[in-house]
Amino acid sequence: MIQAFGLTSNSRKDFPPAVDDVSFEARSGRVTALLGATGAGKTTVLRLMLELQQGRGLTYFRGRPLRRIAHPSREVGVLMGEVPGHPARTVRGHLRMLCAAAGVPVRRADEVLEAVGLVSLRDERLGTLSRGMDRRLGLACVLLSDPHTLVLDDPADGLSPRESQWLHGMLRAHAGQGGTVLFTTSEPKEAARTADHVVTLEQGRVVADQAATEFARTRLRPRVAVRTPHAVRLAALLAKEARTARRSVEVVREDGNRLSVYGSTCAEVGETAFRHGVLVHQLADEIGDMGPGAGPLPGDGADATEDARPAGMGKGSAGTAAQGGRAHDGLTSQSGSPTHDDGAMPDERGAHGDQAGHGSPGGRSGPTVGRDVTASSPVTVSMPPAPLPPLPPPISVRSAPSPLRPLRYELRRATGISTGFLTGAAVLVTSALTAVLLARVGHTPQARLLAAWPRELFLPPAALGAGLLGALAFGDEFRHPALAADRGTVPRRLGLLTAKLVVAAVTALGLAFLTVGCDAEVLYLVYGRELAEVPAEWLSLSASWSGLVVGCAWAGVLAAGLFRSTTAGLAAVVAVPVLVVPLVRKALEGGSVRVAAGLPARMREVFLLQWPFGGERYLAGVVRVITQPVGGALALSLTALLCAYLLTTLRSSVR
């Protein structure tokens, strides 16, 4: 269950807080609706509950706050807004990536796809899905970790009645298995029809906390739905009789031949129509002003009475309901929904599948389904309850915490779209063309020629490409936050950062190796063996080259994670040679800076160690790389970015 205590958002400048002292409970095995108009604070309440927004108050999920839950996505499934994910990723690939993040078997992706009916669209891109399919995918993401609690922000917004009915059927099925469901809506009809409990918000405060049946009885307007080809005449007659009897009756003309009568009953409207010979096709009580096409309330039964023809009227032509499949053999029909004296609904739960009405065009109907009555004898017809949609089976085996889980997630994230491959191909082509042009111009050292690094450029194409791939590693997380359900836009965990650094380093090394190999091969094909020879100091040059490319990739990762933007990550990579290198060069040229010559020997004297296998030479090479302006600038930038990232992570944890 969910227990929220005193949720209050931070005050704005001259405005009161959007949410002020909101407290409520959402119990297990029940569907709870958080109802409120636009701007009432529904989304803010959810963000405060999920610790996505700063404020005051406490929220317990089965007795524990979210920060005390080791794997929040396994306890709470969250869907807020559009499905977060890269639009170029496939439906199945997106779910498998989330499986790796949650530590569940990849077969779980196929199970939830089958449950939400997206098996045929598993290879479609996220950006091509319709609104209804997007909601289905969002529900699949929510159910992926088999959470106990579902929290959804206006999940049926923009859906057709059929899709909305299916979605709420899935939520009802989850609650029927003992889970907790909390969703927000701005439609009172939807809340009364689909929830067991309704919490009403107005201007950031709770104004009502009621069972759905009590909510429908006390806070919504009951009405009588009438469908007649003589709507204008009947409306005038009802208004005239109300004025004569001095009763408060409101008649509203709906679309087509439909009337909504407030302040009257089916019996009174039917008697008026009978006295004046007005043909009536439908007459029904609608509890809670739910309008046409609405299903029964959660407490309604499946059966009601409908289409009773008054005695003394002759037979007319039969009409056929669009989806109910029934014939209406009377000139006048009357229906009512079963109610009790105290306004409560029956205890049995009604069906939540597709329930088509009768007597209205296109299958639109009132909230009740009942019996047809002819002149000779009544015939009771009951529609069987539609089965609830099947949920994916529970996860039988939960994998133990593994340090490889973030690594698997990052690998699936990087390889699930073509951006990385296209970037690598563009880098290889650009490097090869640049190397050919440099060889044609001449006056370029062999090492720079193989790296395709003109003196006029601050970084070679391979370093820029590695920096861009590193920036995308975190930039896509903030632009398309696939991990939004797991506490925050991007969970600031060192395991995820380490995985991104490892994958970025391996990608950068592979890109550096392929770049040099392609450049050497192209130079050999165009100019012969002379320009493709390996330099004598290839070992130190390789170390410098690898360090440069990996350093650029890491700078992109850290900067994008710190500034939450791919552009900021790439800008940090470019800023290293443009801004930091001149500062480091100026500092190294100062008289107060000592030369690092003899550092390996002094370290051996200090630690009394004998370097095996000529380790002094390798250590000296590493020191020379670091003491170079570019190497020093990269080391300085990486250190600053890492410290800033850790500082923001610790600050978020403390908050």
XYZ file of C-alpha atoms in Angstrom:
655
model
C 0.000 0.000 0.000
C 0.939 3.658 -0.353
C 0.852 6.006 2.621
C 1.449 9.705 1.933
C 1.833 12.111 4.856
C 1.947 15.900 4.589
C 3.254 16.202 1.032
C 4.081 19.863 0.475
C 6.015 21.369 -2.416
C 8.474 24.199 -1.955
C 6.918 27.644 -2.059
C 7.393 29.784 -5.107
C 8.222 33.492 -4.969
C 4.884 35.213 -4.463
C 2.690 32.148 -4.902
C 1.530 29.512 -2.458
C 2.947 25.989 -2.844
C 1.422 23.925 -5.643
C 0.758 21.117 -3.123
C 0.027 21.833 0.526
C -0.236 19.127 3.216
C -1.600 16.300 1.066
C -2.152 13.023 2.930
C -3.947 9.902 1.736
C -3.693 6.127 1.464
C -3.875 3.790 -1.520
C -4.535 0.277 -0.270
C -3.405 -3.002 -1.753
C -5.877 -4.809 -3.956
C -7.660 -1.585 -4.881
C -7.475 1.021 -7.627
C -7.141 4.566 -6.289
C -7.737 7.647 -8.444
C -6.168 11.021 -7.691
C -8.721 13.393 -9.213
C -8.291 17.055 -9.928
C -8.595 19.672 -12.633
C -5.591 20.872 -14.587
C -3.274 22.690 -12.172
C -4.712 21.040 -9.072
C -1.310 19.512 -8.227
C -1.781 15.865 -9.208
C 1.546 15.479 -11.026
C 3.360 17.403 -8.299
C 1.994 14.974 -5.712
C 3.365 12.033 -7.694
C 6.759 13.704 -8.125
C 6.955 14.369 -4.394
C 6.013 10.764 -3.663
C 8.698 9.448 -6.019
C 11.331 11.913 -4.738
C 11.661 13.509 -8.155
C 10.960 16.948 -6.713
C 12.125 18.614 -3.545
C 9.590 19.294 -0.855
C 8.351 18.164 2.533
C 6.436 15.116 3.597
C 6.865 11.355 3.687
C 5.645 8.557 1.466
C 5.836 4.888 2.402
C 5.553 2.043 -0.073
C 4.587 -1.024 1.942
C 6.111 0.578 5.019
C 9.366 1.830 3.483
C 10.322 5.156 1.927
C 11.579 4.967 -1.623
C 15.137 5.879 -0.672
C 15.303 2.796 1.560
C 14.314 0.415 -1.247
C 17.332 -1.211 -2.872
C 15.699 -1.581 -6.293
C 12.854 0.951 -6.573
C 11.777 -0.222 -10.037
C 11.006 -3.674 -8.598
C 8.727 -2.191 -5.956
C 7.145 0.750 -7.821
C 6.292 0.868 -11.515
C 6.035 4.451 -12.757
C 4.569 5.907 -15.947
C 4.594 9.683 -16.233
C 4.013 11.308 -19.597
C 5.292 9.739 -22.790
C 7.250 6.512 -22.737
C 10.873 7.568 -22.135
C 13.168 6.085 -24.747
C 15.128 6.864 -27.880
C 12.708 7.122 -30.842
C 15.040 5.074 -33.061
C 15.098 2.113 -30.671
C 12.846 -0.867 -31.356
C 10.089 -1.856 -28.953
C 11.725 -5.172 -28.113
C 15.205 -3.640 -27.869
C 13.936 -0.975 -25.479
C 12.370 -3.562 -23.185
C 15.459 -5.775 -23.275
C 17.609 -2.804 -22.336
C 15.354 -2.153 -19.348
C 15.547 -5.859 -18.454
C 19.324 -5.507 -18.204
C 18.927 -2.410 -16.024
C 16.448 -4.107 -13.698
C 18.367 -7.382 -13.526
C 15.527 -9.555 -14.844
C 15.837 -12.221 -17.559
C 15.531 -10.956 -21.131
C 12.651 -13.364 -21.765
C 10.578 -11.060 -19.584
C 10.449 -8.612 -22.493
C 8.593 -11.131 -24.659
C 6.213 -11.971 -21.798
C 5.094 -8.379 -21.253
C 4.871 -7.769 -25.009
C 2.429 -10.652 -25.253
C 0.460 -9.406 -22.250
C -0.047 -5.907 -23.678
C -0.645 -7.086 -27.243
C 2.471 -5.646 -28.892
C 4.039 -8.853 -30.203
C 3.329 -7.891 -33.795
C 4.964 -4.472 -33.265
C 8.085 -5.651 -31.451
C 10.364 -4.553 -34.303
C 8.752 -1.127 -34.733
C 10.603 2.023 -33.691
C 9.382 3.928 -30.658
C 8.987 7.086 -32.708
C 6.454 5.447 -35.043
C 3.998 4.232 -32.386
C 0.528 5.719 -32.105
C -0.802 7.120 -28.848
C -2.593 3.908 -27.971
C 0.433 1.742 -28.734
C 2.630 4.128 -26.771
C 0.397 3.663 -23.728
C 0.608 -0.101 -24.150
C 4.384 0.078 -24.305
C 4.400 2.297 -21.222
C 2.373 -0.272 -19.336
C 4.782 -2.975 -20.535
C 7.698 -0.973 -19.124
C 5.813 -0.565 -15.852
C 5.106 -4.300 -15.533
C 8.594 -5.373 -16.609
C 10.020 -5.752 -13.098
C 6.780 -7.232 -11.703
C 6.300 -4.367 -9.203
C 3.770 -4.452 -6.411
C 2.746 -0.797 -6.825
C 1.790 1.015 -10.021
C 1.880 4.827 -10.156
C 0.574 6.359 -13.393
C 0.039 9.985 -14.347
C -3.105 10.365 -16.476
C -2.539 7.063 -18.309
C -5.718 7.257 -20.427
C -5.106 10.773 -21.741
C -5.761 10.890 -25.475
C -6.914 7.275 -25.735
C -10.045 6.080 -27.470
C -12.813 4.673 -25.242
C -11.860 1.132 -26.238
C -8.163 1.633 -25.491
C -9.004 3.375 -22.233
C -11.248 0.495 -21.238
C -8.474 -2.003 -21.989
C -5.931 -0.004 -19.999
C -8.121 0.237 -16.928
C -8.889 -3.450 -17.271
C -5.160 -4.167 -16.969
C -4.950 -1.959 -13.902
C -7.959 -3.733 -12.421
C -6.326 -7.114 -13.079
C -3.144 -5.985 -11.311
C -5.135 -4.829 -8.305
C -7.064 -8.089 -8.352
C -3.787 -9.944 -7.783
C -3.125 -7.948 -4.631
C -1.186 -5.043 -6.115
C -1.630 -1.342 -5.451
C -2.684 0.990 -8.278
C -2.661 4.793 -8.104
C -3.438 6.899 -11.167
C -4.307 10.528 -11.758
C -7.104 11.853 -13.907
C -8.948 15.079 -14.534
C -12.172 13.336 -15.570
C -14.654 12.660 -12.747
C -16.464 10.180 -14.977
C -13.300 8.146 -15.449
C -12.517 8.181 -11.735
C -16.023 7.071 -10.742
C -16.135 4.401 -13.422
C -12.722 2.768 -12.997
C -11.510 3.326 -9.419
C -12.434 1.824 -6.061
C -11.375 4.928 -4.160
C -11.198 8.572 -5.245
C -9.021 11.269 -3.662
C -10.071 14.710 -4.929
C -7.610 17.617 -5.097
C -8.434 21.298 -5.470
C -5.712 23.946 -5.516
C -3.164 21.551 -4.048
C -5.296 20.353 -1.123
C -7.352 17.237 -0.482
C -11.040 18.163 -0.443
C -12.515 14.647 -0.511
C -11.327 11.111 0.208
C -14.155 8.714 -0.640
C -15.083 5.323 -1.974
C -15.987 5.440 -5.659
C -19.668 4.724 -5.023
C -19.889 7.459 -2.408
C -18.032 9.816 -4.736
C -20.477 9.139 -7.563
C -23.468 9.626 -5.252
C -22.362 12.816 -3.536
C -20.012 14.702 -5.848
C -21.393 14.012 -9.319
C -24.741 14.969 -10.840
C -27.086 12.076 -11.631
C -29.089 12.465 -14.790
C -31.557 10.709 -17.080
C -30.273 9.929 -20.578
C -32.990 10.089 -23.240
C -32.711 9.230 -26.931
C -35.645 10.178 -29.100
C -36.172 11.417 -32.659
C -38.368 14.191 -31.181
C -35.722 15.600 -28.849
C -36.715 19.253 -29.302
C -40.403 18.578 -28.614
C -39.734 16.407 -25.583
C -37.319 18.970 -24.149
C -39.952 21.674 -24.449
C -42.579 19.461 -22.805
C -40.272 18.590 -19.900
C -39.364 22.227 -19.354
C -43.030 23.290 -19.459
C -44.130 20.673 -16.935
C -41.211 21.571 -14.643
C -42.253 25.247 -14.692
C -45.858 24.305 -14.023
C -44.906 22.089 -11.073
C -42.259 24.585 -9.941
C -39.514 21.935 -9.938
C -35.836 22.489 -10.706
C -35.278 20.468 -13.878
C -32.532 21.124 -16.410
C -32.746 19.694 -19.922
C -29.550 19.705 -21.993
C -29.574 18.905 -25.709
C -26.698 16.571 -26.549
C -25.387 15.531 -29.961
C -27.980 14.241 -32.378
C -31.272 13.074 -30.836
C -30.031 12.729 -27.256
C -31.175 14.636 -24.161
C -29.709 14.811 -20.669
C -32.306 15.588 -17.999
C -31.055 16.725 -14.583
C -33.327 16.820 -11.545
C -35.840 14.256 -12.795
C -36.287 10.482 -12.920
C -36.835 7.851 -15.589
C -40.441 7.407 -14.439
C -41.294 11.094 -14.714
C -39.665 11.498 -18.131
C -41.290 8.281 -19.389
C -44.762 9.382 -18.178
C -44.384 12.728 -19.925
C -43.384 11.051 -23.169
C -46.287 8.558 -22.863
C -48.915 11.233 -22.233
C -47.872 13.216 -25.314
C -47.168 10.222 -27.604
C -43.447 10.917 -28.002
C -41.411 8.027 -29.328
C -38.472 7.164 -27.014
C -35.633 4.859 -28.061
C -33.651 4.966 -24.849
C -34.344 6.002 -21.271
C -31.703 5.344 -18.636
C -30.483 6.608 -15.276
C -26.801 7.534 -15.433
C -25.163 7.673 -12.056
C -22.405 10.238 -11.771
C -23.062 12.037 -15.060
C -20.815 9.570 -16.866
C -22.191 10.202 -20.298
C -22.563 7.893 -23.290
C -20.141 5.032 -23.730
C -19.381 4.698 -20.049
C -19.123 1.313 -18.424
C -20.537 0.449 -15.002
C -19.130 1.807 -11.785
C -16.746 -0.499 -9.896
C -19.609 -1.377 -7.552
C -22.275 -1.924 -10.207
C -23.674 -5.260 -11.218
C -23.662 -6.345 -14.818
C -27.421 -6.433 -15.262
C -30.076 -3.748 -15.265
C -33.475 -3.230 -16.830
C -33.940 -1.556 -20.150
C -36.384 -0.944 -22.958
C -39.739 -1.360 -21.213
C -42.604 -0.386 -23.484
C -45.673 1.196 -21.854
C -48.924 -0.690 -22.282
C -51.451 0.548 -24.764
C -48.961 1.583 -27.417
C -48.981 -0.172 -30.742
C -46.091 -2.082 -32.212
C -43.592 -0.304 -34.381
C -40.646 -1.237 -36.484
C -37.779 -2.977 -34.787
C -34.435 -1.266 -34.229
C -31.105 -2.952 -33.803
C -28.348 -1.916 -31.409
C -25.011 -1.415 -33.119
C -22.966 -3.635 -30.829
C -25.373 -5.081 -28.303
C -27.013 -7.204 -30.990
C -30.551 -6.726 -29.608
C -33.846 -5.852 -31.294
C -36.034 -3.130 -29.804
C -39.626 -3.985 -30.661
C -41.402 -1.115 -28.933
C -42.252 2.420 -29.910
C -41.229 3.655 -26.467
C -38.482 2.280 -24.263
C -37.562 2.894 -20.668
C -34.591 1.721 -18.631
C -33.139 2.241 -15.224
C -30.031 1.255 -13.361
C -30.269 -0.644 -10.057
C -29.790 1.554 -7.024
C -30.401 1.151 -3.319
C -32.167 3.480 -0.952
C -28.926 4.711 0.542
C -27.346 5.363 -2.867
C -24.774 2.589 -2.566
C -24.024 0.184 -5.373
C -24.081 -3.609 -5.233
C -21.008 -5.323 -3.903
C -20.336 -7.462 -6.945
C -17.721 -6.092 -9.323
C -18.900 -5.470 -12.849
C -17.115 -6.417 -15.998
C -14.370 -4.152 -17.288
C -14.065 -5.492 -20.769
C -15.698 -4.070 -23.877
C -19.368 -3.539 -22.956
C -21.354 -2.186 -25.831
C -24.612 -0.471 -25.154
C -27.863 -0.616 -26.969
C -29.958 1.841 -28.788
C -27.297 4.439 -29.517
C -25.446 4.961 -32.759
C -22.038 3.421 -33.091
C -22.424 1.283 -30.037
C -22.453 4.255 -27.654
C -24.609 3.627 -24.623
C -25.333 4.465 -21.056
C -23.625 2.705 -18.190
C -26.180 -0.057 -17.762
C -27.022 -3.267 -19.572
C -30.317 -4.913 -18.865
C -33.451 -6.567 -20.254
C -35.803 -5.971 -23.143
C -39.521 -5.927 -22.452
C -42.064 -6.525 -25.188
C -45.814 -6.065 -25.014
C -46.515 -9.722 -24.251
C -43.802 -10.795 -21.839
C -40.500 -9.492 -20.498
C -37.297 -11.185 -21.595
C -34.212 -10.830 -19.445
C -30.885 -10.802 -21.325
C -27.670 -10.689 -19.299
C -24.302 -9.971 -20.844
C -21.591 -12.181 -19.356
C -18.747 -10.300 -17.704
C -15.823 -9.829 -20.057
C -12.646 -11.458 -18.739
C -9.944 -9.171 -17.438
C -6.817 -8.919 -19.614
C -4.098 -11.422 -18.651
C -1.063 -10.106 -16.845
C 2.460 -11.392 -17.495
C 3.444 -14.190 -15.125
C 5.376 -13.219 -11.997
C 9.143 -13.398 -12.080
C 10.018 -16.687 -10.410
C 13.760 -16.070 -10.089
C 15.216 -12.727 -9.169
C 18.848 -12.353 -9.999
C 21.198 -11.416 -7.206
C 22.831 -7.973 -7.268
C 25.590 -8.084 -9.844
C 28.172 -5.447 -10.776
C 27.753 -6.534 -14.400
C 24.120 -5.385 -14.548
C 24.946 -1.717 -15.331
C 27.509 -2.921 -17.855
C 24.945 -5.081 -19.645
C 22.525 -2.178 -19.665
C 25.116 0.188 -21.136
C 26.092 -2.293 -23.837
C 22.453 -2.701 -24.886
C 21.965 1.055 -24.797
C 24.999 1.716 -26.990
C 24.309 -1.032 -29.526
C 20.522 -0.705 -29.683
C 20.586 2.252 -32.096
C 22.721 3.092 -35.117
C 24.077 6.410 -33.830
C 27.345 4.918 -32.576
C 27.954 2.934 -35.747
C 27.206 5.914 -37.977
C 29.491 8.129 -35.907
C 32.320 5.590 -36.146
C 31.887 5.272 -39.915
C 31.901 9.061 -40.322
C 35.097 9.298 -38.245
C 36.862 6.647 -40.347
C 35.906 8.281 -43.651
C 36.880 11.755 -42.436
C 40.195 10.511 -41.059
C 41.086 8.688 -44.287
C 40.307 11.717 -46.457
C 42.211 14.026 -44.106
C 45.253 11.720 -44.141
C 45.285 11.653 -47.951
C 45.066 15.451 -48.142
C 47.816 15.895 -45.552
C 50.086 13.496 -47.447
C 49.453 15.403 -50.666
C 50.253 18.758 -49.061
C 53.327 17.405 -47.286
C 55.281 18.755 -44.282
C 53.268 16.574 -41.860
C 55.083 14.237 -39.417
C 54.457 10.538 -39.799
C 52.727 10.217 -36.443
C 50.270 13.030 -37.179
C 49.748 11.688 -40.685
C 48.610 8.297 -39.407
C 46.334 9.973 -36.877
C 44.968 12.419 -39.513
C 45.752 15.303 -37.180
C 46.649 18.561 -38.960
C 48.522 21.133 -36.956
C 45.753 23.616 -37.665
C 43.155 21.488 -35.849
C 43.021 21.309 -32.072
C 41.851 17.658 -32.074
C 41.879 14.834 -34.648
C 38.573 13.407 -35.955
C 38.985 10.224 -33.876
C 39.232 12.203 -30.629
C 36.221 14.318 -31.528
C 34.238 11.197 -32.448
C 35.176 9.503 -29.180
C 34.163 12.620 -27.265
C 30.819 12.722 -29.072
C 30.122 9.056 -28.297
C 31.047 9.670 -24.677
C 28.744 12.687 -24.495
C 25.898 10.655 -25.986
C 26.349 8.028 -23.267
C 24.840 10.368 -20.694
C 23.219 12.908 -23.001
C 20.679 10.392 -24.300
C 19.828 9.433 -20.716
C 18.639 12.968 -20.025
C 17.065 13.575 -23.423
C 15.336 10.187 -23.541
C 15.340 9.100 -19.873
C 14.768 5.361 -20.120
C 15.612 4.940 -16.422
C 13.132 7.568 -15.231
C 11.204 5.033 -13.162
C 14.266 4.214 -11.103
C 14.453 7.267 -8.839
C 15.183 10.371 -10.800
C 15.754 11.277 -14.402
C 19.024 9.326 -14.316
C 19.964 7.350 -11.218
C 23.205 8.847 -9.978
C 24.993 5.659 -9.101
C 28.684 5.038 -9.344
C 28.015 1.631 -10.884
C 26.281 3.229 -13.854
C 29.039 5.827 -14.193
C 31.713 3.118 -14.091
C 29.889 1.110 -16.757
C 29.664 4.134 -19.020
C 33.349 4.938 -18.535
C 34.360 1.350 -19.320
C 32.215 1.127 -22.458
C 33.347 4.588 -23.587
C 37.006 3.629 -23.098
C 36.666 0.383 -25.040
C 34.782 2.161 -27.816
C 37.396 4.911 -27.966
C 40.279 2.413 -28.120
C 38.568 0.493 -30.899
C 37.940 3.720 -32.788
C 41.579 4.806 -32.345
C 42.910 1.459 -33.577
C 40.584 1.380 -36.595
C 41.400 4.983 -37.475
C 45.153 4.383 -37.577
C 44.685 1.119 -39.477
C 42.374 2.673 -42.076
C 44.634 5.693 -42.506
C 47.685 3.478 -42.992
C 45.856 1.278 -45.503
C 44.565 4.241 -47.517
C 48.003 5.871 -47.537
C 49.522 2.612 -48.718
C 46.984 2.265 -51.545
C 47.359 5.873 -52.713
C 51.036 6.696 -52.105
C 52.794 3.378 -51.502
C 54.635 1.817 -48.602
C 56.775 4.832 -47.702
C 53.994 6.858 -46.062
C 52.467 3.831 -44.355
C 55.548 2.766 -42.377
C 55.266 2.301 -38.630
C 57.264 4.921 -36.661
C 60.184 3.722 -34.538
C 58.715 5.109 -31.306
C 55.363 3.432 -31.934
C 54.979 2.269 -28.324
C 55.025 5.699 -26.716
C 53.058 7.160 -29.590
C 50.417 4.464 -29.157
C 50.186 5.229 -25.453
C 49.809 8.937 -26.159
C 47.248 8.303 -28.880
C 45.192 5.945 -26.728
C 45.338 8.286 -23.755
C 44.174 11.217 -25.890
C 41.193 9.387 -27.374
C 40.123 7.742 -24.095
C 40.541 11.021 -22.248
C 38.275 12.794 -24.734
C 35.656 10.055 -24.376
C 35.757 10.256 -20.585
C 35.547 14.048 -20.674
C 32.407 13.758 -22.786
C 30.843 11.213 -20.400
C 31.557 13.207 -17.249
C 30.577 16.576 -18.706
C 27.304 15.256 -20.146
C 26.490 13.583 -16.825
C 27.314 16.751 -14.935
C 25.567 19.282 -17.177
C 22.786 16.903 -18.353
C 23.339 17.628 -22.036
C 25.110 16.055 -25.000
C 26.043 19.493 -26.304
C 27.672 20.400 -22.987
C 29.626 17.138 -23.041
C 31.004 17.782 -26.519
C 31.731 21.417 -25.608
C 33.811 20.216 -22.663
C 35.842 18.007 -25.002
C 36.516 20.910 -27.353
C 37.318 23.226 -24.447
C 40.253 21.034 -23.380
C 42.599 21.997 -26.271
C 41.048 25.429 -26.804
C 41.065 26.725 -23.223
C 42.752 24.301 -20.843
C 45.816 23.435 -22.953
C 46.994 27.079 -23.241
C 46.626 27.488 -19.503
C 48.571 24.300 -18.801
C 51.279 25.250 -21.307
C 51.645 28.648 -19.703
C 51.896 27.069 -16.263
C 54.504 24.551 -17.416
C 56.608 27.313 -18.953
C 56.760 29.184 -15.658
C 59.954 29.153 -13.635
C 58.263 27.803 -10.536
C 57.392 24.469 -12.145
C 60.019 21.760 -11.770
C 60.770 19.307 -14.537
C 59.566 15.737 -13.919
C 62.822 14.232 -15.169
C 64.131 11.420 -12.992
C 60.732 10.800 -11.396
C 60.873 6.979 -11.809
C 64.283 6.798 -10.207
C 63.206 8.938 -7.285
C 60.072 6.841 -6.821
C 62.188 3.688 -6.747
C 64.406 5.263 -4.096
C 61.406 6.266 -2.009
C 59.588 2.930 -2.167
C 62.798 0.797 -2.229
C 61.404 -1.210 -5.136
C 63.130 -2.763 -8.119
C 61.022 -2.252 -11.229
C 60.704 -5.610 -13.065
C 60.951 -6.047 -16.838
C 62.239 -2.531 -17.405
C 59.269 -0.864 -15.731
C 61.186 2.390 -15.427
C 60.953 2.888 -19.164
C 57.174 2.420 -19.244
C 56.673 4.654 -16.228
C 58.816 7.331 -17.825
C 56.697 7.119 -20.972
C 53.511 7.561 -18.934
C 55.011 10.539 -17.108
C 56.039 12.129 -20.417
C 52.511 11.734 -21.730
C 51.020 13.340 -18.626
C 53.494 16.202 -18.599
C 52.707 17.102 -22.195
C 50.314 20.060 -22.474
C 47.458 18.027 -23.976
C 47.953 15.153 -21.559
C 48.148 17.479 -18.592
C 45.076 19.370 -19.738
C 43.097 16.164 -20.147
C 44.180 14.873 -16.752
C 43.248 18.174 -15.150
C 39.878 18.331 -16.909
C 38.983 14.737 -16.065
C 39.876 15.275 -12.431
C 37.757 18.421 -12.205
C 34.786 16.818 -13.964
C 34.966 13.681 -11.837
C 35.103 15.680 -8.621
C 32.152 17.813 -9.733
C 30.143 14.723 -10.684
C 30.843 13.038 -7.358
C 29.944 16.239 -5.529
C 26.552 16.489 -7.234
C 25.948 12.782 -6.612
C 26.667 13.105 -2.909
C 24.538 16.232 -2.706
C 21.600 14.427 -4.300
C 22.040 11.522 -1.899
C 22.073 13.832 1.111
C 18.919 15.580 -0.091
